[in-house]
Amino acid sequence: MTKKAFKAESKRLLDLMINSIYTHREIFLRELISNASDAIDKIYYRALTDENLNFDKDNYFIKIIPNKDERTLRILDTGIGMTREELEDNLGIIAKSGSLAFKSANELKDGYDIIGQFGVGFYSAFMIADKVTVISKSPDSETAYKWESDGSDGYVIEPAEKASLGTEIILHIKDNTEDEDFDEYLEEYRIKSIVKKYSDFIRYPIKMDVETKKKIESSDDKDDYETIIEEKTINSMVPIWRKNKNELTEEDYKNFYSEKHYGFDEPVKHIHLNVDGTVSYKALLFIPETRPYDYYTKDYEKGLELYSSSVMIMNRCGELLPDYFSFVKGLVDSEDLSLNISREMLQHDRQLKFIAKNIKNKIKSELLNLLETDREKYESFYDSFGRQLKYGLYSDFGVNKEDLQDLIMFKTSKDRSYRTLKEYVEDMPEDQKYIYYASGESIEKIDKSPQIEAAVDKGYEFLYFTEEVDEFAINVLMSYKDNEFRSLAGNDTGIESEQIDVDPEKEKDSKEILADMKKLLQGKVSDVKLSSRLRKHPVCLVSEGDLSIEMEKVLSSMSDGNLVKAEKVLEINPEHSVYNSLLESYNNDRDKFELYTDILYNQALLIEGLPLEDPVDFADKVSKLM
Ligand code: ADP
Ligand code: MG
């Protein structure tokens, strides 16, 4: 039998496990029990539709068997088991094990934290065992197989004997050393307390043969006891969501969240519902703090687990969550749903719709509550999922406005931190007519852009739109509490500028020039105007019409040929010395005038972050000037 080597990452992790600090060791049991429970879930789920599998609740259990003489601890389950290939794939490569996939090599060095917080699955067995044997039988395989490893350099797989489906894991417990005691993991009381601590809510019975003292009936001596061995279920099994809120601690919810693999973070909020009424249900929902790595990709699937009287009937029911709350994790359990409800029926199910609506409202109000009571947590949540809320505003033509407009925030020019629309509007000065925003790649770039000068002059606060979705979302929202949104780069900002009204004389003089420039820039801009918004900069581009320049950028990055164009207006600052040069060239040197026009237009493109049509030509022209 040839030995196969572990993959490199696995080896690294193994070393880490083997040398981990004492306090983390006990979690090996949590990991193995959770794997066993997952495996039973799988066969349970499959038995719902597969007639060849026995569908009987009592068949599903986990059993722990310590043996001090052999110095082994065995963990048996009646789950789905593993074929030869699965043993190889699942236990030979660590990358499969969830938590580690996201950790970089650097973080691995501080691996103690990973172990403490999430555990790293199956490999944690090597913290307390110097040899691990796995015997497993899958319904997809004729024979059982044995996987064995001493953790140091590889593993062996060979055929084995096992009558029933499921997996048996045999841990050969390490010998004690001078300062380390491994015996404790063979002690009944210790095993019981670890199970209670981490695995109490596992839905399947975790059984163990425990010693109990019984009074000997026949004896007259009341202190005459005999010790008998009885099989007992050592976890309480009542699912956490069926318990009373006041029996549970914050810690219980957090443990449940990580046991269920909802995320590697700590949720910012849990919502525990117990609703009695037209439709009765219980729900346990979590709002995560950090977003899953695939959150904004097509691979991410929203949904809650669905239970009917504590029996799982669907592991991801998408109908229960609106897209804009797709980050919510958790489950719903209702006695009013039938067990054999089919997928298609679910979509039309009245009860389900009712529950979904209730849940949506509850999530909304809890988020608002978090916003008011724990701003820091809300902002951290918003950093991860704010974009999704804005997508929500944009999609479905704004029907979700009411649900979402008070949950969104933008960083603003006030102090570059998040502000809600409500906060913005409350602070608006009397004479400010609109809610202003400026779009750009980053706050720094926006701060440098010419379009904001007038607003800054006025002391008006404006929102920074730095995400692609921002302007689209706001276009759908249109107004907040009767205050319209206006782009500072739009044609009509409604900002009256007392200081610099364009001089009527200049305006008159400029008519022909502007018309000439417009002709020269035909097809590129829809108009050329003197600007009343510019202070320091010579030129800028603004947009007329519904499509802004930022939106043009977004849309053309999404399509291959850029079909959509914003209607652009080139604004020129009449107070800038450049304008005088322009005037002069117009009167004296036609070639120069055309050159200036072209350069100014290209400059404006550059400032906007738009691509130049002909960069080489632009560079040549600038050189010529010099
Ligand atoms: P994770 O549970 O995060 O996937 P683990 O390292 O704990 O990572 O387990 C790796 C894989 O091994 C599991 O995903 C599962 O496919 C398989 N596995 C582990 N234990 C069992 C078991 N008792 N029965 C069936 N499959 C198991
Ligand atoms: Mg696991």
XYZ file of C-alpha atoms and ligand atoms in Angstrom:
654
model
C 0.000 0.000 0.000
C 1.648 3.216 -1.096
C 1.414 6.269 1.016
C 0.129 9.477 -0.523
C 1.506 12.834 0.488
C -0.624 15.694 1.752
C -0.867 18.804 -0.369
C 1.482 21.581 0.714
C -1.118 23.736 2.479
C -2.450 20.741 4.311
C 0.967 19.947 5.625
C 1.440 23.484 6.849
C -1.865 23.433 8.611
C -1.178 20.069 10.126
C 2.012 21.352 11.699
C 0.081 24.264 13.063
C -2.572 21.987 14.511
C -0.123 19.627 16.089
C 1.653 22.445 17.865
C -1.398 24.472 18.770
C -1.791 25.837 22.213
C -3.612 23.924 24.848
C -6.798 25.968 25.176
C -7.819 25.410 21.600
C -7.564 21.679 21.555
C -11.021 20.848 22.782
C -12.623 22.195 19.623
C -11.556 19.067 17.729
C -14.722 17.442 19.045
C -16.939 20.277 17.887
C -15.443 19.956 14.411
C -15.910 16.222 14.160
C -19.447 16.385 15.523
C -20.354 19.138 13.140
C -19.034 17.083 10.231
C -21.064 14.132 11.446
C -24.160 16.282 11.703
C -23.590 17.682 8.195
C -23.227 14.133 6.903
C -26.500 13.095 8.537
C -28.215 16.165 7.078
C -27.095 14.993 3.680
C -28.432 11.478 3.961
C -31.597 12.719 5.625
C -32.187 15.088 2.782
C -31.486 12.441 0.218
C -33.767 9.932 1.924
C -36.677 12.295 1.372
C -36.606 11.385 -2.303
C -34.566 8.175 -2.501
C -36.664 5.088 -1.794
C -33.635 2.879 -1.345
C -32.663 4.739 1.778
C -34.422 4.114 5.005
C -36.409 7.099 6.181
C -36.644 6.731 9.907
C -35.672 9.450 12.297
C -34.322 7.041 14.899
C -31.716 5.821 12.455
C -29.891 9.084 12.620
C -27.486 9.632 15.463
C -23.909 10.290 16.475
C -22.112 8.173 19.012
C -18.972 8.874 21.020
C -17.050 5.939 22.465
C -13.996 6.558 24.663
C -11.780 3.591 25.457
C -9.091 4.141 28.064
C -7.469 0.735 27.617
C -6.965 1.157 23.892
C -6.432 4.876 24.365
C -8.894 5.619 21.556
C -11.830 7.930 21.140
C -14.294 6.878 18.460
C -16.898 9.077 16.844
C -19.528 7.286 14.813
C -22.222 8.737 12.627
C -25.011 7.357 10.486
C -24.499 9.965 7.800
C -23.824 9.893 4.105
C -20.328 8.411 4.411
C -17.591 8.791 1.827
C -16.558 6.822 -1.238
C -12.916 6.132 -1.899
C -12.680 9.244 -4.090
C -14.393 11.356 -1.480
C -12.026 10.208 1.233
C -9.194 11.201 -1.016
C -10.678 14.537 -2.054
C -12.098 15.614 1.262
C -9.444 14.509 3.685
C -6.372 14.777 1.495
C -6.601 18.447 0.691
C -7.073 21.152 3.208
C -8.196 23.800 0.743
C -11.595 22.135 0.849
C -11.965 23.076 4.417
C -13.876 26.322 4.389
C -12.095 28.678 6.707
C -8.627 28.244 5.357
C -9.430 28.996 1.762
C -9.702 32.678 2.622
C -6.611 32.962 4.710
C -3.376 34.151 3.241
C -0.027 32.679 4.128
C 0.632 35.548 6.489
C -2.472 35.011 8.455
C -1.607 31.370 8.699
C 1.403 32.286 10.750
C -0.915 33.687 13.359
C -2.993 30.611 12.902
C -3.947 30.287 16.529
C -6.719 32.709 15.905
C -8.157 30.695 13.079
C -8.202 27.672 15.277
C -9.799 29.462 18.176
C -12.464 31.240 16.253
C -13.577 28.864 13.579
C -11.615 25.700 13.838
C -10.277 24.176 10.725
C -12.359 21.102 10.398
C -11.238 17.556 10.226
C -7.536 18.249 10.668
C -8.076 19.524 14.174
C -8.165 15.848 15.175
C -4.375 15.890 14.997
C -4.251 18.253 17.940
C -4.995 15.389 20.270
C -4.361 12.273 18.199
C -1.133 10.923 16.778
C -2.993 8.636 14.424
C -6.445 9.029 12.887
C -8.376 6.241 11.223
C -11.531 6.904 9.226
C -13.745 4.012 8.136
C -16.591 5.053 5.927
C -19.356 3.578 3.818
C -21.268 5.598 1.277
C -24.554 4.610 -0.420
C -22.690 5.258 -3.682
C -20.085 2.600 -3.056
C -20.224 -1.204 -2.843
C -17.550 -1.457 -0.206
C -16.359 0.503 2.751
C -12.935 2.154 2.813
C -10.413 2.998 5.449
C -8.314 6.170 5.465
C -5.446 6.361 7.883
C -2.780 8.893 8.703
C -0.343 9.756 11.431
C -0.503 13.346 10.310
C 3.157 13.697 9.547
C 3.657 12.909 5.925
C 0.703 11.319 4.282
C -2.172 8.905 4.355
C -3.183 5.457 3.153
C -6.547 4.354 1.779
C -7.614 0.714 1.557
C -10.811 -1.370 1.438
C -12.364 -2.135 4.818
C -15.265 -3.859 6.533
C -18.263 -1.851 7.653
C -21.830 -3.098 7.671
C -23.890 0.080 7.939
C -23.740 3.389 6.084
C -21.892 6.202 7.756
C -18.509 7.072 9.134
C -16.456 5.989 12.084
C -13.520 8.074 13.159
C -10.976 6.519 15.469
C -8.661 8.911 17.258
C -5.556 7.345 18.746
C -5.031 9.753 21.594
C -1.508 11.099 22.096
C 0.551 9.999 25.067
C 0.864 12.429 27.920
C 4.046 14.402 28.095
C 5.708 16.057 31.055
C 3.575 19.150 30.865
C 0.695 18.031 28.715
C -2.232 15.876 29.641
C -4.190 14.178 26.901
C -5.953 11.694 29.148
C -8.705 14.173 29.799
C -10.156 13.561 26.327
C -10.983 10.022 27.382
C -12.846 11.169 30.482
C -16.600 11.028 30.382
C -17.172 14.284 32.279
C -14.765 16.168 30.018
C -16.375 14.890 26.812
C -19.821 15.743 28.154
C -18.798 19.259 29.001
C -17.235 19.882 25.580
C -20.376 18.611 23.869
C -22.553 20.808 26.053
C -20.406 23.817 25.340
C -20.233 23.580 21.576
C -22.674 21.047 20.251
C -25.732 21.195 22.457
C -28.046 22.310 19.642
C -26.993 19.668 17.173
C -30.324 18.296 15.998
C -29.341 14.653 16.111
C -28.804 12.776 19.338
C -25.182 12.542 20.399
C -25.054 9.315 22.346
C -22.541 8.014 24.802
C -22.390 5.088 27.193
C -22.251 6.709 30.568
C -21.725 5.249 33.986
C -24.640 5.662 36.342
C -24.948 4.503 39.893
C -28.122 2.682 40.708
C -29.320 1.626 44.088
C -29.442 -2.113 44.402
C -33.104 -2.887 44.926
C -32.601 -6.142 46.726
C -30.206 -4.712 49.229
C -31.404 -3.264 52.506
C -28.438 -1.004 52.856
C -29.471 2.340 51.403
C -25.883 3.095 50.473
C -25.561 -0.001 48.379
C -25.123 1.109 44.775
C -24.101 -0.672 41.646
C -22.498 0.984 38.689
C -24.183 0.307 35.399
C -23.468 1.522 31.926
C -26.319 3.163 30.070
C -26.518 4.746 26.663
C -27.543 8.387 27.085
C -28.112 11.308 24.780
C -25.780 14.007 26.002
C -26.959 17.001 23.957
C -30.251 18.764 24.555
C -31.041 18.822 20.826
C -33.677 21.518 21.106
C -32.855 23.799 18.236
C -31.855 27.240 19.379
C -34.633 28.950 17.470
C -37.229 26.977 19.373
C -35.863 28.142 22.669
C -37.015 31.134 24.568
C -35.073 34.311 23.890
C -34.324 34.883 27.538
C -32.763 31.450 27.915
C -30.175 32.390 25.344
C -27.069 34.500 25.532
C -25.338 36.580 22.885
C -22.679 33.874 22.917
C -25.230 31.173 22.038
C -26.291 33.086 18.947
C -22.720 33.684 17.884
C -21.819 30.027 18.302
C -24.823 29.008 16.289
C -23.848 31.419 13.523
C -20.413 29.918 13.186
C -21.556 26.323 13.665
C -23.945 26.789 10.798
C -21.120 28.176 8.661
C -23.109 31.324 7.990
C -19.858 33.252 7.982
C -16.449 33.631 9.522
C -17.281 36.998 10.998
C -19.382 37.928 13.968
C -22.842 39.064 12.930
C -23.688 42.702 13.690
C -27.177 41.693 14.688
C -29.396 38.692 15.183
C -33.160 38.734 14.843
C -35.051 36.035 16.685
C -38.733 35.913 15.823
C -41.552 33.900 17.255
C -44.701 34.810 15.404
C -48.152 33.469 16.147
C -50.987 34.422 13.885
C -52.448 33.748 10.468
C -49.239 31.946 9.743
C -47.133 30.874 12.703
C -43.425 30.620 12.365
C -40.120 31.015 14.088
C -37.164 32.636 12.457
C -33.586 33.235 13.377
C -31.870 35.740 11.141
C -28.393 37.202 11.141
C -26.992 40.331 9.600
C -23.333 39.670 8.838
C -20.604 42.228 9.236
C -18.303 41.259 6.402
C -19.323 40.159 2.999
C -18.647 36.713 1.605
C -15.867 36.760 -0.985
C -18.306 35.893 -3.746
C -21.061 38.250 -2.606
C -21.113 40.554 -5.595
C -20.748 37.726 -8.120
C -23.202 35.519 -9.947
C -22.158 32.592 -7.758
C -23.682 34.025 -4.631
C -27.081 32.583 -3.875
C -29.401 34.249 -1.428
C -31.814 32.344 0.742
C -32.785 31.103 4.161
C -33.028 27.546 5.349
C -36.592 26.392 5.528
C -37.845 23.992 8.190
C -41.195 22.457 8.712
C -41.577 21.618 12.394
C -37.820 21.431 12.903
C -37.218 19.251 9.889
C -35.262 20.864 7.143
C -37.138 20.879 3.859
C -35.006 23.241 1.835
C -31.517 24.440 2.467
C -31.715 27.642 0.490
C -35.106 29.167 -0.034
C -34.566 32.313 -2.088
C -38.211 33.363 -2.042
C -37.895 34.314 1.599
C -35.592 37.276 0.974
C -35.748 40.261 -1.350
C -32.585 40.729 -3.419
C -31.646 43.870 -1.578
C -31.485 41.928 1.692
C -29.704 38.958 0.121
C -26.909 39.225 2.697
C -29.171 38.016 5.505
C -28.420 34.510 6.777
C -30.580 32.252 8.843
C -33.639 30.080 8.855
C -37.384 29.926 9.075
C -39.292 27.151 10.771
C -43.047 26.894 10.387
C -45.589 24.271 11.318
C -47.911 25.670 8.701
C -45.804 24.462 5.824
C -46.220 20.898 4.724
C -43.223 18.594 4.630
C -43.552 17.450 1.051
C -44.113 20.823 -0.414
C -42.401 20.941 -3.787
C -40.164 23.623 -5.141
C -42.675 24.839 -7.702
C -45.439 24.942 -5.150
C -43.284 26.979 -2.845
C -43.118 29.795 -5.314
C -46.812 30.283 -5.167
C -47.284 29.463 -1.603
C -49.391 32.015 0.195
C -47.951 31.249 3.592
C -44.449 31.627 2.309
C -45.198 35.023 0.785
C -46.720 36.139 4.031
C -43.644 35.076 5.978
C -41.336 36.716 3.438
C -43.131 40.026 3.760
C -43.043 39.949 7.536
C -39.386 39.115 7.561
C -38.564 41.887 5.130
C -40.260 44.479 7.319
C -38.552 43.157 10.379
C -35.109 43.285 8.793
C -35.760 46.836 7.686
C -36.803 48.004 11.121
C -33.919 46.219 12.808
C -31.461 47.844 10.439
C -32.960 51.262 11.148
C -32.711 50.494 14.805
C -29.074 49.534 14.463
C -28.419 52.739 12.557
C -29.845 54.740 15.438
C -28.393 52.818 18.338
C -25.028 51.586 17.123
C -23.737 53.771 14.362
C -20.312 52.169 14.295
C -21.689 48.690 13.715
C -24.121 49.954 11.128
C -21.356 51.661 9.196
C -19.274 48.562 9.258
C -22.250 46.596 7.933
C -22.851 49.325 5.364
C -19.283 49.184 4.137
C -19.929 45.570 3.214
C -23.469 45.690 1.918
C -24.394 49.320 1.212
C -23.938 48.799 -2.469
C -26.559 46.061 -2.424
C -29.069 48.411 -0.793
C -28.406 50.932 -3.549
C -28.873 48.278 -6.209
C -32.171 47.612 -4.522
C -33.238 51.220 -4.994
C -32.325 51.073 -8.638
C -33.935 47.770 -9.513
C -37.662 47.322 -10.001
C -38.004 50.979 -10.954
C -37.901 52.226 -7.444
C -40.781 50.273 -5.944
C -38.604 49.609 -2.905
C -37.939 53.275 -2.267
C -39.807 53.390 0.984
C -37.940 50.393 2.322
C -34.518 51.606 1.423
C -34.196 55.376 1.296
C -33.551 55.708 5.013
C -31.034 52.886 5.071
C -28.646 54.309 2.534
C -25.826 56.691 3.361
C -23.228 58.621 1.452
C -19.987 60.157 2.480
C -20.377 63.916 2.167
C -18.263 67.030 1.896
C -19.180 67.962 5.476
C -16.477 65.805 7.011
C -16.118 62.959 4.546
C -17.965 60.538 6.772
C -21.267 58.767 6.190
C -24.471 60.746 6.385
C -28.026 59.589 5.872
C -30.301 61.540 3.565
C -32.339 62.519 6.587
C -29.314 64.011 8.289
C -28.358 65.847 5.122
C -31.767 67.375 4.615
C -32.070 68.445 8.237
C -28.853 70.439 7.912
C -29.701 72.119 4.629
C -29.541 75.932 4.794
C -32.726 77.875 3.963
C -31.568 79.032 0.568
C -30.378 75.635 -0.638
C -32.902 74.242 -3.080
C -31.602 70.809 -3.875
C -29.673 67.863 -2.506
C -26.337 68.095 -4.308
C -24.015 65.357 -5.375
C -20.776 65.067 -7.297
C -19.624 61.904 -9.023
C -16.143 60.632 -9.515
C -13.727 57.819 -8.987
C -12.774 58.799 -5.469
C -13.356 61.504 -2.899
C -9.904 62.924 -3.627
C -10.636 63.213 -7.327
C -14.015 64.797 -6.763
C -12.472 67.340 -4.431
C -10.178 68.389 -7.238
C -12.863 68.626 -9.889
C -13.917 72.066 -11.161
C -17.655 71.399 -11.011
C -17.825 71.520 -7.237
C -16.322 74.992 -6.936
C -19.602 76.890 -6.804
C -21.065 74.637 -4.128
C -17.901 74.876 -2.067
C -18.044 78.661 -2.391
C -21.597 78.656 -1.103
C -20.751 76.329 1.727
C -23.288 73.791 0.512
C -22.745 70.218 1.604
C -22.746 67.638 -1.186
C -22.768 63.853 -1.433
C -19.797 62.018 -2.875
C -20.880 59.473 -5.455
C -17.946 57.142 -5.849
C -19.692 53.889 -6.697
C -21.021 53.095 -10.132
C -24.493 52.437 -8.862
C -24.876 55.741 -7.009
C -26.146 57.988 -9.738
C -28.411 55.308 -11.150
C -29.948 54.700 -7.768
C -30.523 58.378 -7.130
C -32.046 58.871 -10.563
C -34.681 56.367 -9.580
C -35.196 57.904 -6.165
C -35.476 61.404 -7.721
C -36.185 63.151 -4.459
C -36.017 62.675 -0.741
C -38.799 64.210 1.342
C -39.614 66.602 -1.515
C -36.026 67.659 -1.996
C -34.814 66.932 -5.489
C -31.368 65.628 -6.190
C -29.114 67.646 -8.470
C -25.717 66.864 -9.871
C -23.097 69.575 -9.455
C -21.922 68.587 -12.910
C -25.380 69.059 -14.382
C -26.524 71.887 -16.566
C -28.727 73.568 -14.009
C -27.494 73.364 -10.457
C -29.735 76.170 -9.274
C -26.834 77.667 -7.386
C -27.005 81.410 -7.737
C -23.605 82.900 -7.780
C -23.733 86.473 -6.599
C -20.023 86.946 -6.813
C -19.495 85.936 -10.363
C -22.330 86.551 -12.682
C -21.077 86.392 -16.181
C -20.463 89.969 -17.290
C -23.153 90.867 -19.894
C -20.553 92.666 -22.016
C -18.373 89.598 -22.139
C -21.406 87.498 -22.851
C -22.161 89.586 -25.924
C -18.577 89.560 -27.171
C -18.348 85.866 -26.696
C -21.402 84.881 -28.733
C -19.571 84.426 -32.015
C -16.560 82.802 -30.473
C -18.645 80.254 -28.645
C -20.646 79.518 -31.759
C -17.416 79.003 -33.684
C -16.031 76.710 -31.042
C -19.238 74.720 -31.052
C -18.867 74.262 -34.800
C -15.283 73.103 -34.387
C -16.321 70.617 -31.738
C -19.325 69.334 -33.616
C -20.337 65.820 -32.646
C -18.255 66.095 -29.496
C -20.181 68.595 -27.438
C -23.724 69.826 -27.755
C -22.873 73.331 -26.625
C -20.099 75.681 -25.536
C -20.911 78.200 -22.811
C -19.376 80.701 -20.470
C -19.374 79.251 -16.996
C -20.688 80.785 -13.823
C -19.643 77.804 -11.699
C -15.898 77.826 -12.301
C -13.552 79.716 -9.976
C -9.964 78.561 -10.446
C -10.180 76.188 -13.391
C -10.283 77.337 -17.020
C -12.694 74.702 -18.392
C -14.966 71.857 -17.494
C -17.470 69.519 -19.066
C -20.985 69.282 -17.730
C -23.917 67.294 -18.972
C -27.320 68.230 -20.246
C -30.182 65.813 -20.150
C -30.738 62.650 -18.141
C -27.508 60.875 -18.766
C -24.539 62.170 -16.819
C -20.913 61.858 -17.793
C -20.309 59.411 -14.919
C -23.188 57.282 -16.132
C -21.754 57.317 -19.631
C -18.514 55.941 -18.220
C -20.300 53.150 -16.377
C -22.463 52.183 -19.314
C -19.651 52.197 -21.835
C -17.510 50.047 -19.554
C -20.313 47.501 -19.563
C -20.964 47.399 -23.314
C -18.284 46.634 -25.869
C -18.969 49.450 -28.271
C -19.840 52.636 -26.397
C -23.259 53.286 -27.721
C -24.476 55.744 -25.148
C -23.136 59.252 -24.825
C -24.004 61.968 -22.382
C -24.846 65.314 -23.943
C -21.816 67.303 -22.968
C -21.453 71.036 -22.608
C -18.022 72.625 -22.574
C -17.931 75.446 -20.053
C -15.262 78.109 -20.166
C -14.289 80.318 -17.258
C -14.486 83.929 -18.530
C -12.424 85.100 -15.555
C -9.489 82.913 -16.419
C -6.473 84.189 -18.363
C -6.926 81.351 -20.790
C -10.118 82.995 -21.930
C -8.242 86.136 -22.842
C -5.760 84.164 -24.912
C -8.660 82.561 -26.650
C -10.176 85.958 -27.438
C -6.938 87.203 -28.784
C -6.334 84.255 -31.026
C -9.888 84.502 -32.274
C -9.237 88.045 -33.459
C -5.720 87.546 -34.796
C -4.753 83.993 -35.564
C -7.306 81.470 -36.821
C -4.943 78.477 -36.637
C -4.084 79.200 -33.053
C -7.767 79.572 -32.177
C -8.518 76.141 -33.570
C -5.552 74.697 -31.722
C -6.658 76.263 -28.412
C -10.197 75.021 -28.839
C -9.029 71.496 -29.387
C -6.620 71.561 -26.470
C -9.194 73.004 -24.078
C -11.704 70.347 -25.035
C -9.158 67.602 -24.506
C -8.163 69.094 -21.167
C -11.765 68.973 -20.073
C -11.937 65.322 -21.110
C -8.846 64.585 -19.059
C -10.248 66.309 -15.983
C -13.407 64.242 -16.310
C -11.406 61.049 -16.580
C -12.745 60.396 -20.062
C -10.537 58.818 -22.713
C -8.986 61.155 -25.254
C -10.040 60.400 -28.787
C -6.500 60.847 -30.091
C -3.862 61.104 -27.350
C -0.962 61.320 -29.817
C -2.542 64.222 -31.616
C -3.170 65.953 -28.276
C 0.430 65.486 -27.194
C 1.653 66.856 -30.538
C -0.554 69.904 -30.189
C 0.650 70.647 -26.665
C 4.271 70.349 -27.864
C 3.548 72.698 -30.713
C 2.299 75.321 -28.252
C 5.412 75.053 -26.185
P -15.684 21.371 6.172
O -16.557 20.685 7.176
O -15.511 22.833 6.454
O -16.051 21.083 4.752
P -13.734 19.528 7.177
O -12.249 19.510 7.131
O -14.357 19.513 8.512
O -14.190 20.783 6.356
O -14.279 18.308 6.347
C -13.893 18.139 5.012
C -14.903 17.332 4.251
O -14.799 15.962 4.596
C -16.345 17.667 4.521
O -16.776 18.740 3.726
C -17.051 16.380 4.150
O -17.276 16.318 2.753
C -16.046 15.329 4.504
N -16.336 14.744 5.822
C -15.722 15.007 6.980
N -16.255 14.282 7.986
C -17.241 13.545 7.428
C -18.196 12.578 7.946
N -18.228 12.267 9.234
N -19.041 12.002 7.061
C -19.021 12.342 5.748
N -18.170 13.233 5.217
C -17.292 13.836 6.049
Mg -16.220 20.582 9.159
